[in-house]
């Protein structure tokens, strides 16, 4: 199912290369240059299906994709903080992004996966957290010419969302991972 968005209000995302982790320097090879004279750089991203939306994440933020198993509940945690899973010696908080952002209820089950994400914030006590997904993430190539901003300046974004974008024909949300990490930290502190 494609959530295609018409081109009528789409704007190329300025500095798209800065918002998503760069691939290992691979250039697109078409000979064109960006506005600063440097050759354009294609970067690797991942489209992750969550309840109610598709997220565009930098490939470098994903540590591993796991099969879903029910997490250990955390007493007093908000509904979007599903619990904790054990991964490589760490107890990782697992979130349901669809519920956190208010997009949709997101139960785990058959076909669900868990994406382990690297924390971006230096203030985070945990170097990783987990996110419930609906199926396997899809690896994509992100180029500045194929990434368009869909959100308006005055648009109020769902909680934990930085912007609405279109990558070629795929509508997606850019999550605000640092804000999500802060929300996880606050929820864990209140539940303790």
Short mmCIF file of N, CA and C in Angstrom, two decimals:
data_model
loop_
_atom_site.label_atom_id
_atom_site.label_comp_id
_atom_site.label_asym_id
_atom_site.label_seq_id
_atom_site.Cartn_x
_atom_site.Cartn_y
_atom_site.Cartn_z
N UNK A 1 0.84 -1.17 0.00
CA UNK A 1 0.00 0.00 0.00
C UNK A 1 0.88 1.23 0.00
N UNK A 2 0.73 2.13 -0.95
CA UNK A 2 1.55 3.31 -1.05
C UNK A 2 0.76 4.52 -0.58
N UNK A 3 1.39 5.35 0.21
CA UNK A 3 0.78 6.59 0.68
C UNK A 3 1.39 7.73 -0.12
N UNK A 4 1.12 7.75 -1.41
CA UNK A 4 1.71 8.74 -2.28
C UNK A 4 1.12 10.11 -2.01
N UNK A 5 1.96 11.12 -2.03
CA UNK A 5 1.53 12.49 -1.78
C UNK A 5 1.79 13.28 -3.05
N UNK A 6 0.81 14.09 -3.48
CA UNK A 6 1.01 14.86 -4.70
C UNK A 6 2.15 15.86 -4.56
N UNK A 7 2.72 16.26 -5.69
CA UNK A 7 3.86 17.16 -5.72
C UNK A 7 3.51 18.62 -5.48
N UNK A 8 2.24 18.99 -5.47
CA UNK A 8 1.86 20.39 -5.55
C UNK A 8 2.48 21.27 -4.47
N UNK A 9 2.65 20.82 -3.25
CA UNK A 9 3.23 21.66 -2.21
C UNK A 9 4.59 21.15 -1.74
N UNK A 10 5.18 20.25 -2.48
CA UNK A 10 6.44 19.66 -2.04
C UNK A 10 7.59 20.60 -2.29
N UNK A 11 8.49 20.69 -1.33
CA UNK A 11 9.70 21.46 -1.47
C UNK A 11 10.87 20.54 -1.18
N UNK A 12 11.97 20.67 -1.96
CA UNK A 12 13.14 19.86 -1.62
C UNK A 12 13.59 20.22 -0.21
N UNK A 13 14.07 19.24 0.51
CA UNK A 13 14.53 19.47 1.87
C UNK A 13 15.94 20.03 1.80
N UNK A 14 16.11 21.28 2.29
CA UNK A 14 17.44 21.88 2.33
C UNK A 14 18.29 21.14 3.34
N UNK A 15 19.53 20.87 2.99
CA UNK A 15 20.45 20.21 3.91
C UNK A 15 20.05 18.80 4.26
N UNK A 16 19.36 18.13 3.35
CA UNK A 16 18.90 16.77 3.65
C UNK A 16 20.06 15.88 4.06
N UNK A 17 21.24 16.13 3.49
CA UNK A 17 22.38 15.30 3.85
C UNK A 17 22.75 15.48 5.31
N UNK A 18 22.47 16.65 5.91
CA UNK A 18 22.83 16.90 7.30
C UNK A 18 21.86 16.24 8.26
N UNK A 19 20.61 16.00 7.85
CA UNK A 19 19.60 15.46 8.74
C UNK A 19 19.64 13.94 8.84
N UNK A 20 20.29 13.29 7.91
CA UNK A 20 20.34 11.83 7.89
C UNK A 20 21.80 11.43 7.78
N UNK A 21 22.21 10.45 8.55
CA UNK A 21 23.61 10.02 8.56
C UNK A 21 24.10 9.71 7.16
N UNK A 22 25.29 10.18 6.84
CA UNK A 22 25.85 9.95 5.51
C UNK A 22 26.32 8.52 5.36
N UNK A 23 26.14 8.01 4.14
CA UNK A 23 26.71 6.71 3.82
C UNK A 23 28.22 6.92 3.72
N UNK A 24 28.98 5.91 3.51
CA UNK A 24 30.43 5.99 3.54
C UNK A 24 31.01 6.77 2.35
N UNK A 25 30.42 7.94 2.06
CA UNK A 25 30.96 8.85 1.08
C UNK A 25 30.65 8.51 -0.35
N UNK A 26 29.79 7.56 -0.60
CA UNK A 26 29.47 7.18 -1.97
C UNK A 26 28.72 8.30 -2.66
N UNK A 27 29.25 8.77 -3.76
CA UNK A 27 28.57 9.82 -4.52
C UNK A 27 27.62 9.19 -5.51
N UNK A 28 26.66 10.00 -5.97
CA UNK A 28 25.67 9.45 -6.89
C UNK A 28 26.26 9.15 -8.26
N UNK A 29 27.37 9.80 -8.59
CA UNK A 29 28.06 9.45 -9.82
C UNK A 29 27.48 10.09 -11.07
N UNK A 30 26.51 11.01 -10.94
CA UNK A 30 25.92 11.59 -12.14
C UNK A 30 26.68 12.82 -12.62
N UNK A 31 27.74 13.23 -11.89
CA UNK A 31 28.53 14.35 -12.32
C UNK A 31 27.98 15.69 -11.88
N UNK A 32 26.73 15.75 -11.42
CA UNK A 32 26.15 17.00 -10.96
C UNK A 32 26.76 17.38 -9.63
N UNK A 33 26.66 18.67 -9.30
CA UNK A 33 27.18 19.11 -8.01
C UNK A 33 26.07 19.78 -7.23
N UNK A 34 26.24 19.82 -5.91
CA UNK A 34 25.28 20.52 -5.07
C UNK A 34 25.58 22.00 -5.14
N UNK A 35 24.78 22.82 -4.47
CA UNK A 35 24.93 24.26 -4.51
C UNK A 35 26.28 24.73 -4.02
N UNK A 36 26.96 23.97 -3.16
CA UNK A 36 28.25 24.40 -2.64
C UNK A 36 29.42 23.87 -3.48
N UNK A 37 29.14 23.27 -4.63
CA UNK A 37 30.17 22.78 -5.52
C UNK A 37 30.61 21.36 -5.25
N UNK A 38 30.22 20.80 -4.13
CA UNK A 38 30.58 19.42 -3.80
C UNK A 38 29.66 18.47 -4.56
N UNK A 39 30.16 17.30 -4.92
CA UNK A 39 29.28 16.35 -5.61
C UNK A 39 28.17 15.90 -4.67
N UNK A 40 26.97 15.63 -5.23
CA UNK A 40 25.87 15.19 -4.38
C UNK A 40 26.20 13.83 -3.77
N UNK A 41 25.71 13.62 -2.58
CA UNK A 41 25.98 12.37 -1.88
C UNK A 41 24.67 11.67 -1.60
N UNK A 42 24.57 10.43 -2.03
CA UNK A 42 23.42 9.60 -1.68
C UNK A 42 23.73 8.96 -0.34
N UNK A 43 22.75 8.92 0.51
CA UNK A 43 22.93 8.33 1.83
C UNK A 43 21.95 7.19 2.01
N UNK A 44 22.21 6.33 2.97
CA UNK A 44 21.35 5.17 3.22
C UNK A 44 20.39 5.51 4.33
N UNK A 45 19.14 5.22 4.08
CA UNK A 45 18.09 5.41 5.08
C UNK A 45 17.29 4.14 5.20
N UNK A 46 16.36 4.14 6.13
CA UNK A 46 15.50 2.98 6.35
C UNK A 46 14.08 3.48 6.53
N UNK A 47 13.15 2.89 5.80
CA UNK A 47 11.73 3.16 6.00
C UNK A 47 11.20 2.09 6.94
N UNK A 48 10.62 2.54 8.05
CA UNK A 48 10.13 1.65 9.09
C UNK A 48 8.63 1.85 9.22
N UNK A 49 7.86 0.79 9.04
CA UNK A 49 6.40 0.87 9.17
C UNK A 49 6.02 0.72 10.64
N UNK A 50 5.31 1.72 11.17
CA UNK A 50 4.72 1.64 12.51
C UNK A 50 3.23 1.84 12.33
N UNK A 51 2.46 1.62 13.36
CA UNK A 51 1.01 1.79 13.24
C UNK A 51 0.70 3.24 12.87
N UNK A 52 -0.01 3.43 11.79
CA UNK A 52 -0.46 4.75 11.38
C UNK A 52 0.52 5.55 10.56
N UNK A 53 1.74 5.07 10.34
CA UNK A 53 2.72 5.87 9.60
C UNK A 53 3.92 5.04 9.19
N UNK A 54 4.73 5.66 8.36
CA UNK A 54 6.02 5.11 7.97
C UNK A 54 7.06 6.13 8.42
N UNK A 55 8.13 5.68 9.06
CA UNK A 55 9.19 6.56 9.54
C UNK A 55 10.40 6.44 8.63
N UNK A 56 11.08 7.56 8.39
CA UNK A 56 12.35 7.56 7.67
C UNK A 56 13.44 7.80 8.70
N UNK A 57 14.32 6.82 8.83
CA UNK A 57 15.41 6.89 9.81
C UNK A 57 16.75 6.77 9.10
N UNK A 58 17.79 7.35 9.68
CA UNK A 58 19.13 7.10 9.15
C UNK A 58 19.49 5.63 9.38
N UNK A 59 20.05 4.98 8.39
CA UNK A 59 20.44 3.59 8.53
C UNK A 59 21.42 3.41 9.69
N UNK A 60 22.26 4.40 9.93
CA UNK A 60 23.27 4.30 10.98
C UNK A 60 22.68 4.24 12.38
N UNK A 61 21.41 4.61 12.55
CA UNK A 61 20.82 4.55 13.90
C UNK A 61 20.32 3.17 14.26
N UNK A 62 20.20 2.28 13.29
CA UNK A 62 19.65 0.95 13.58
C UNK A 62 20.78 -0.02 13.92
N UNK A 63 20.69 -0.58 15.13
CA UNK A 63 21.70 -1.54 15.59
C UNK A 63 21.32 -2.96 15.18
N UNK A 64 20.03 -3.29 15.26
CA UNK A 64 19.60 -4.65 14.95
C UNK A 64 18.08 -4.70 14.81
N UNK A 65 17.60 -5.68 14.05
CA UNK A 65 16.17 -5.94 13.92
C UNK A 65 15.91 -7.31 14.54
N UNK A 66 14.95 -7.38 15.47
CA UNK A 66 14.65 -8.61 16.20
C UNK A 66 13.22 -9.05 15.93
N UNK A 67 12.97 -10.33 16.11
CA UNK A 67 11.59 -10.82 16.10
C UNK A 67 10.90 -10.31 17.35
N UNK A 68 9.61 -10.07 17.24
CA UNK A 68 8.85 -9.55 18.38
C UNK A 68 8.66 -10.63 19.44
N UNK A 69 8.86 -10.23 20.67
CA UNK A 69 8.51 -11.03 21.85
C UNK A 69 7.94 -10.03 22.84
N UNK A 70 6.89 -10.40 23.57
CA UNK A 70 6.30 -9.45 24.51
C UNK A 70 7.34 -8.95 25.52
N UNK A 71 7.39 -7.63 25.73
CA UNK A 71 8.36 -7.08 26.68
C UNK A 71 7.90 -7.28 28.12
N UNK A 72 8.85 -7.19 29.04
CA UNK A 72 8.51 -7.22 30.47
C UNK A 72 7.89 -5.87 30.81
N UNK A 73 6.68 -5.86 31.39
CA UNK A 73 6.01 -4.59 31.67
C UNK A 73 6.77 -3.74 32.69
N UNK A 74 6.56 -2.43 32.60
CA UNK A 74 7.12 -1.47 33.55
C UNK A 74 5.93 -0.85 34.28
N UNK A 75 5.84 -1.08 35.58
CA UNK A 75 4.73 -0.55 36.37
C UNK A 75 4.73 0.97 36.33
N UNK A 76 3.56 1.55 36.11
CA UNK A 76 3.40 3.00 36.11
C UNK A 76 3.86 3.69 34.84
N UNK A 77 4.23 2.94 33.81
CA UNK A 77 4.71 3.54 32.57
C UNK A 77 3.52 3.94 31.69
N UNK A 78 3.69 4.97 30.86
CA UNK A 78 2.62 5.32 29.91
C UNK A 78 2.40 4.18 28.92
N UNK A 79 1.25 4.20 28.27
CA UNK A 79 0.86 3.11 27.37
C UNK A 79 1.84 2.91 26.21
N UNK A 80 2.44 3.99 25.73
CA UNK A 80 3.37 3.89 24.61
C UNK A 80 4.70 3.25 25.00
N UNK A 81 5.02 3.24 26.29
CA UNK A 81 6.24 2.57 26.77
C UNK A 81 5.84 1.14 27.11
N UNK A 82 6.02 0.26 26.16
CA UNK A 82 5.49 -1.10 26.24
C UNK A 82 6.14 -1.96 27.31
N UNK A 83 7.35 -1.65 27.67
CA UNK A 83 8.08 -2.43 28.67
C UNK A 83 9.55 -2.46 28.33
N UNK A 84 10.23 -3.50 28.81
CA UNK A 84 11.66 -3.65 28.55
C UNK A 84 11.95 -5.01 27.93
N UNK A 85 12.96 -5.01 27.07
CA UNK A 85 13.44 -6.27 26.51
C UNK A 85 14.91 -6.42 26.88
N UNK A 86 15.37 -7.63 26.91
CA UNK A 86 16.78 -7.92 27.19
C UNK A 86 17.48 -8.06 25.85
N UNK A 87 18.58 -7.32 25.68
CA UNK A 87 19.34 -7.36 24.43
C UNK A 87 20.82 -7.14 24.74
N UNK A 88 21.63 -8.12 24.43
CA UNK A 88 23.08 -8.02 24.59
C UNK A 88 23.51 -7.48 25.96
N UNK A 89 22.85 -7.95 27.00
CA UNK A 89 23.20 -7.54 28.36
C UNK A 89 22.53 -6.26 28.83
N UNK A 90 21.76 -5.62 27.98
CA UNK A 90 21.07 -4.38 28.34
C UNK A 90 19.58 -4.66 28.51
N UNK A 91 18.95 -3.94 29.44
CA UNK A 91 17.49 -3.90 29.52
C UNK A 91 17.05 -2.65 28.77
N UNK A 92 16.47 -2.85 27.59
CA UNK A 92 16.10 -1.71 26.74
C UNK A 92 14.63 -1.38 26.87
N UNK A 93 14.30 -0.10 27.02
CA UNK A 93 12.90 0.28 26.97
C UNK A 93 12.39 0.10 25.54
N UNK A 94 11.18 -0.43 25.39
CA UNK A 94 10.58 -0.62 24.07
C UNK A 94 9.35 0.27 23.95
N UNK A 95 9.31 1.06 22.88
CA UNK A 95 8.20 1.98 22.68
C UNK A 95 7.35 1.56 21.49
N UNK A 96 6.12 2.06 21.48
CA UNK A 96 5.23 1.97 20.33
C UNK A 96 5.10 3.39 19.80
N UNK A 97 5.82 3.71 18.71
CA UNK A 97 5.85 5.08 18.19
C UNK A 97 4.46 5.56 17.79
N UNK A 98 3.65 4.69 17.21
CA UNK A 98 2.29 5.08 16.81
C UNK A 98 1.49 5.58 17.99
N UNK A 99 1.63 4.94 19.13
CA UNK A 99 0.92 5.38 20.33
C UNK A 99 1.55 6.63 20.93
N UNK A 100 2.87 6.68 20.98
CA UNK A 100 3.56 7.85 21.52
C UNK A 100 3.13 9.11 20.79
N UNK A 101 3.06 9.04 19.47
CA UNK A 101 2.73 10.21 18.66
C UNK A 101 1.24 10.46 18.52
N UNK A 102 0.42 9.53 19.01
CA UNK A 102 -1.03 9.69 18.91
C UNK A 102 -1.59 9.31 17.55
N UNK A 103 -0.82 8.62 16.72
CA UNK A 103 -1.27 8.26 15.38
C UNK A 103 -2.19 7.06 15.37
N UNK A 104 -1.86 6.03 16.15
CA UNK A 104 -2.67 4.81 16.15
C UNK A 104 -2.27 3.92 17.31
N UNK A 105 -3.21 3.07 17.72
CA UNK A 105 -2.90 2.06 18.73
C UNK A 105 -1.98 1.04 18.07
N UNK A 106 -1.00 0.54 18.82
CA UNK A 106 0.01 -0.31 18.20
C UNK A 106 0.30 -1.54 19.05
N UNK A 107 -0.50 -2.58 18.91
CA UNK A 107 -0.19 -3.82 19.63
C UNK A 107 0.85 -4.63 18.87
N UNK A 108 1.68 -5.33 19.59
CA UNK A 108 2.64 -6.23 18.95
C UNK A 108 1.97 -7.56 18.69
N UNK A 109 2.47 -8.30 17.74
CA UNK A 109 1.90 -9.61 17.44
C UNK A 109 2.61 -10.28 16.29
N UNK A 110 1.93 -11.23 15.68
CA UNK A 110 2.49 -11.98 14.57
C UNK A 110 2.91 -11.03 13.45
N UNK A 111 4.12 -11.14 12.99
CA UNK A 111 4.63 -10.28 11.92
C UNK A 111 5.29 -9.01 12.42
N UNK A 112 5.11 -8.69 13.69
CA UNK A 112 5.76 -7.50 14.25
C UNK A 112 7.24 -7.77 14.44
N UNK A 113 8.01 -6.72 14.36
CA UNK A 113 9.46 -6.77 14.60
C UNK A 113 9.80 -5.71 15.64
N UNK A 114 11.00 -5.80 16.15
CA UNK A 114 11.52 -4.81 17.09
C UNK A 114 12.82 -4.28 16.51
N UNK A 115 12.91 -2.96 16.36
CA UNK A 115 14.12 -2.33 15.87
C UNK A 115 14.87 -1.77 17.08
N UNK A 116 16.13 -2.16 17.22
CA UNK A 116 16.98 -1.60 18.27
C UNK A 116 17.68 -0.39 17.67
N UNK A 117 17.47 0.77 18.30
CA UNK A 117 18.02 2.03 17.80
C UNK A 117 19.12 2.53 18.72
N UNK A 118 20.15 3.11 18.11
CA UNK A 118 21.22 3.74 18.87
C UNK A 118 20.72 5.09 19.37
N UNK A 119 20.94 5.37 20.64
CA UNK A 119 20.55 6.66 21.20
C UNK A 119 21.46 7.74 20.63
N UNK A 120 20.89 8.91 20.34
CA UNK A 120 21.66 10.01 19.78
C UNK A 120 22.11 11.00 20.83
N UNK A 121 21.33 11.13 21.88
CA UNK A 121 21.57 12.14 22.89
C UNK A 121 22.70 11.73 23.83
N UNK A 122 23.64 12.63 24.04
CA UNK A 122 24.73 12.37 24.98
C UNK A 122 24.20 12.31 26.41
N UNK A 123 23.02 12.91 26.65
CA UNK A 123 22.44 12.93 27.98
C UNK A 123 21.71 11.63 28.32
N UNK A 124 21.53 10.77 27.34
CA UNK A 124 20.80 9.53 27.55
C UNK A 124 21.60 8.57 28.42
N UNK A 125 20.93 7.97 29.40
CA UNK A 125 21.59 6.99 30.27
C UNK A 125 21.73 5.64 29.58
N UNK A 126 20.90 5.39 28.61
CA UNK A 126 20.96 4.13 27.87
C UNK A 126 21.47 4.40 26.45
N UNK A 127 22.41 3.59 25.98
CA UNK A 127 22.91 3.82 24.63
C UNK A 127 21.98 3.32 23.53
N UNK A 128 20.92 2.57 23.90
CA UNK A 128 19.99 2.01 22.92
C UNK A 128 18.57 2.06 23.47
N UNK A 129 17.60 2.03 22.56
CA UNK A 129 16.21 1.77 22.93
C UNK A 129 15.58 0.99 21.79
N UNK A 130 14.43 0.40 22.05
CA UNK A 130 13.78 -0.46 21.07
C UNK A 130 12.45 0.13 20.63
N UNK A 131 12.07 -0.12 19.38
CA UNK A 131 10.81 0.37 18.83
C UNK A 131 10.07 -0.78 18.15
N UNK A 132 8.80 -0.91 18.47
CA UNK A 132 7.94 -1.89 17.83
C UNK A 132 7.67 -1.45 16.39
N UNK A 133 7.79 -2.38 15.44
CA UNK A 133 7.50 -2.07 14.04
C UNK A 133 6.56 -3.12 13.47
N UNK A 134 5.97 -2.79 12.35
CA UNK A 134 5.07 -3.70 11.65
C UNK A 134 5.79 -4.26 10.44
N UNK A 135 6.60 -5.27 10.63
CA UNK A 135 7.36 -5.87 9.55
C UNK A 135 8.79 -5.38 9.51
N UNK A 136 9.53 -5.89 8.52
CA UNK A 136 10.94 -5.55 8.38
C UNK A 136 11.11 -4.13 7.84
N UNK A 137 12.09 -3.40 8.34
CA UNK A 137 12.42 -2.09 7.75
C UNK A 137 12.92 -2.29 6.31
N UNK A 138 12.74 -1.25 5.50
CA UNK A 138 13.17 -1.31 4.09
C UNK A 138 14.31 -0.32 3.87
N UNK A 139 15.45 -0.84 3.44
CA UNK A 139 16.62 -0.02 3.16
C UNK A 139 16.36 0.81 1.90
N UNK A 140 16.65 2.11 1.97
CA UNK A 140 16.43 3.01 0.83
C UNK A 140 17.65 3.90 0.63
N UNK A 141 17.80 4.40 -0.57
CA UNK A 141 18.82 5.40 -0.86
C UNK A 141 18.15 6.76 -0.83
N UNK A 142 18.73 7.67 -0.08
CA UNK A 142 18.17 9.01 0.06
C UNK A 142 19.08 9.99 -0.67
N UNK A 143 18.51 10.70 -1.62
CA UNK A 143 19.26 11.74 -2.32
C UNK A 143 18.53 13.06 -2.10
N UNK A 144 19.26 14.14 -2.12
CA UNK A 144 18.66 15.45 -1.90
C UNK A 144 17.58 15.74 -2.94
N UNK A 145 17.76 15.23 -4.16
CA UNK A 145 16.78 15.50 -5.21
C UNK A 145 15.51 14.67 -5.06
N UNK A 146 15.54 13.62 -4.24
CA UNK A 146 14.36 12.77 -4.07
C UNK A 146 13.64 12.95 -2.75
N UNK A 147 14.15 13.84 -1.88
CA UNK A 147 13.56 14.05 -0.56
C UNK A 147 12.87 15.41 -0.51
N UNK A 148 11.56 15.41 -0.25
CA UNK A 148 10.77 16.63 -0.25
C UNK A 148 10.07 16.83 1.08
N UNK A 149 10.09 18.05 1.56
CA UNK A 149 9.38 18.42 2.78
C UNK A 149 7.90 18.56 2.46
N UNK A 150 7.05 17.89 3.22
CA UNK A 150 5.60 17.95 3.00
C UNK A 150 4.88 18.77 4.05
N UNK A 151 5.50 19.00 5.19
CA UNK A 151 4.83 19.73 6.26
C UNK A 151 4.94 21.23 6.01
N UNK A 152 3.93 21.94 6.48
CA UNK A 152 3.90 23.39 6.38
C UNK A 152 4.53 23.99 7.63
N UNK A 153 5.01 25.23 7.54
CA UNK A 153 5.64 25.88 8.69
C UNK A 153 4.70 25.98 9.87
N UNK A 154 3.41 26.24 9.62
CA UNK A 154 2.46 26.44 10.71
C UNK A 154 1.79 25.14 11.17
N UNK A 155 2.17 24.02 10.56
CA UNK A 155 1.55 22.74 10.90
C UNK A 155 2.08 22.22 12.23
N UNK A 156 1.17 21.78 13.07
CA UNK A 156 1.55 21.18 14.34
C UNK A 156 1.83 19.71 14.08
N UNK A 157 3.04 19.29 14.40
CA UNK A 157 3.44 17.91 14.17
C UNK A 157 2.98 17.02 15.32
N UNK A 158 2.71 15.75 15.03
CA UNK A 158 2.43 14.81 16.12
C UNK A 158 3.63 14.75 17.08
N UNK A 159 3.37 14.36 18.29
CA UNK A 159 4.41 14.25 19.31
C UNK A 159 5.53 13.34 18.81
N UNK A 160 6.78 13.78 18.95
CA UNK A 160 7.92 12.98 18.54
C UNK A 160 8.23 13.03 17.05
N UNK A 161 7.55 13.92 16.31
CA UNK A 161 7.76 14.02 14.86
C UNK A 161 8.36 15.38 14.53
N UNK A 162 9.43 15.36 13.72
CA UNK A 162 10.08 16.59 13.29
C UNK A 162 9.44 17.17 12.04
N UNK A 163 9.11 16.31 11.08
CA UNK A 163 8.57 16.78 9.80
C UNK A 163 7.91 15.64 9.04
N UNK A 164 7.02 16.04 8.11
CA UNK A 164 6.46 15.10 7.14
C UNK A 164 7.27 15.28 5.86
N UNK A 165 7.68 14.16 5.27
CA UNK A 165 8.49 14.22 4.06
C UNK A 165 7.95 13.23 3.03
N UNK A 166 8.45 13.38 1.82
CA UNK A 166 8.20 12.41 0.77
C UNK A 166 9.56 12.04 0.20
N UNK A 167 9.84 10.76 0.19
CA UNK A 167 11.06 10.24 -0.41
C UNK A 167 10.63 9.51 -1.67
N UNK A 168 10.91 10.12 -2.81
CA UNK A 168 10.42 9.62 -4.10
C UNK A 168 8.90 9.49 -4.00
N UNK A 169 8.33 8.29 -4.01
CA UNK A 169 6.87 8.13 -3.92
C UNK A 169 6.38 7.72 -2.54
N UNK A 170 7.27 7.66 -1.56
CA UNK A 170 6.90 7.20 -0.23
C UNK A 170 6.71 8.36 0.74
N UNK A 171 5.50 8.48 1.29
CA UNK A 171 5.25 9.45 2.34
C UNK A 171 5.84 8.90 3.63
N UNK A 172 6.45 9.76 4.42
CA UNK A 172 7.07 9.31 5.67
C UNK A 172 7.13 10.45 6.67
N UNK A 173 7.39 10.08 7.90
CA UNK A 173 7.61 11.04 8.97
C UNK A 173 9.08 10.97 9.38
N UNK A 174 9.67 12.14 9.65
CA UNK A 174 11.00 12.17 10.24
C UNK A 174 10.82 12.28 11.74
N UNK A 175 11.15 11.25 12.49
CA UNK A 175 10.98 11.33 13.94
C UNK A 175 12.05 12.22 14.56
N UNK A 176 11.69 12.84 15.67
CA UNK A 176 12.64 13.63 16.46
C UNK A 176 13.19 12.68 17.52
N UNK A 177 14.25 11.96 17.18
CA UNK A 177 14.76 10.91 18.05
C UNK A 177 15.27 11.43 19.38
N UNK A 178 15.85 12.63 19.40
CA UNK A 178 16.31 13.18 20.68
C UNK A 178 15.13 13.48 21.59
N UNK A 179 14.04 14.00 21.04
CA UNK A 179 12.84 14.26 21.85
C UNK A 179 12.25 12.94 22.35
N UNK A 180 12.24 11.93 21.50
CA UNK A 180 11.72 10.61 21.90
C UNK A 180 12.57 10.05 23.04
N UNK A 181 13.89 10.16 22.91
CA UNK A 181 14.78 9.69 23.98
C UNK A 181 14.50 10.42 25.29
N UNK A 182 14.28 11.73 25.21
CA UNK A 182 13.98 12.51 26.42
C UNK A 182 12.66 12.04 27.04
N UNK A 183 11.66 11.77 26.20
CA UNK A 183 10.37 11.29 26.70
C UNK A 183 10.52 9.92 27.37
N UNK A 184 11.34 9.06 26.80
CA UNK A 184 11.59 7.75 27.40
C UNK A 184 12.24 7.93 28.77
N UNK A 185 13.25 8.80 28.84
CA UNK A 185 13.93 9.06 30.10
C UNK A 185 12.98 9.57 31.17
N UNK A 186 12.11 10.52 30.80
CA UNK A 186 11.13 11.06 31.75
C UNK A 186 10.16 9.99 32.20
N UNK A 187 9.67 9.18 31.27
CA UNK A 187 8.71 8.12 31.61
C UNK A 187 9.34 7.09 32.53
N UNK A 188 10.59 6.72 32.27
CA UNK A 188 11.27 5.75 33.14
C UNK A 188 11.50 6.33 34.53
N UNK A 189 11.84 7.62 34.60
CA UNK A 189 12.07 8.26 35.91
C UNK A 189 10.77 8.32 36.72
N UNK A 190 9.66 8.63 36.05
CA UNK A 190 8.37 8.71 36.75
C UNK A 190 7.87 7.34 37.17
N UNK A 191 8.19 6.31 36.39
CA UNK A 191 7.72 4.96 36.70
C UNK A 191 8.54 4.33 37.83
N UNK A 192 9.75 4.84 38.05
CA UNK A 192 10.64 4.24 39.06
C UNK A 192 10.18 4.51 40.48
#
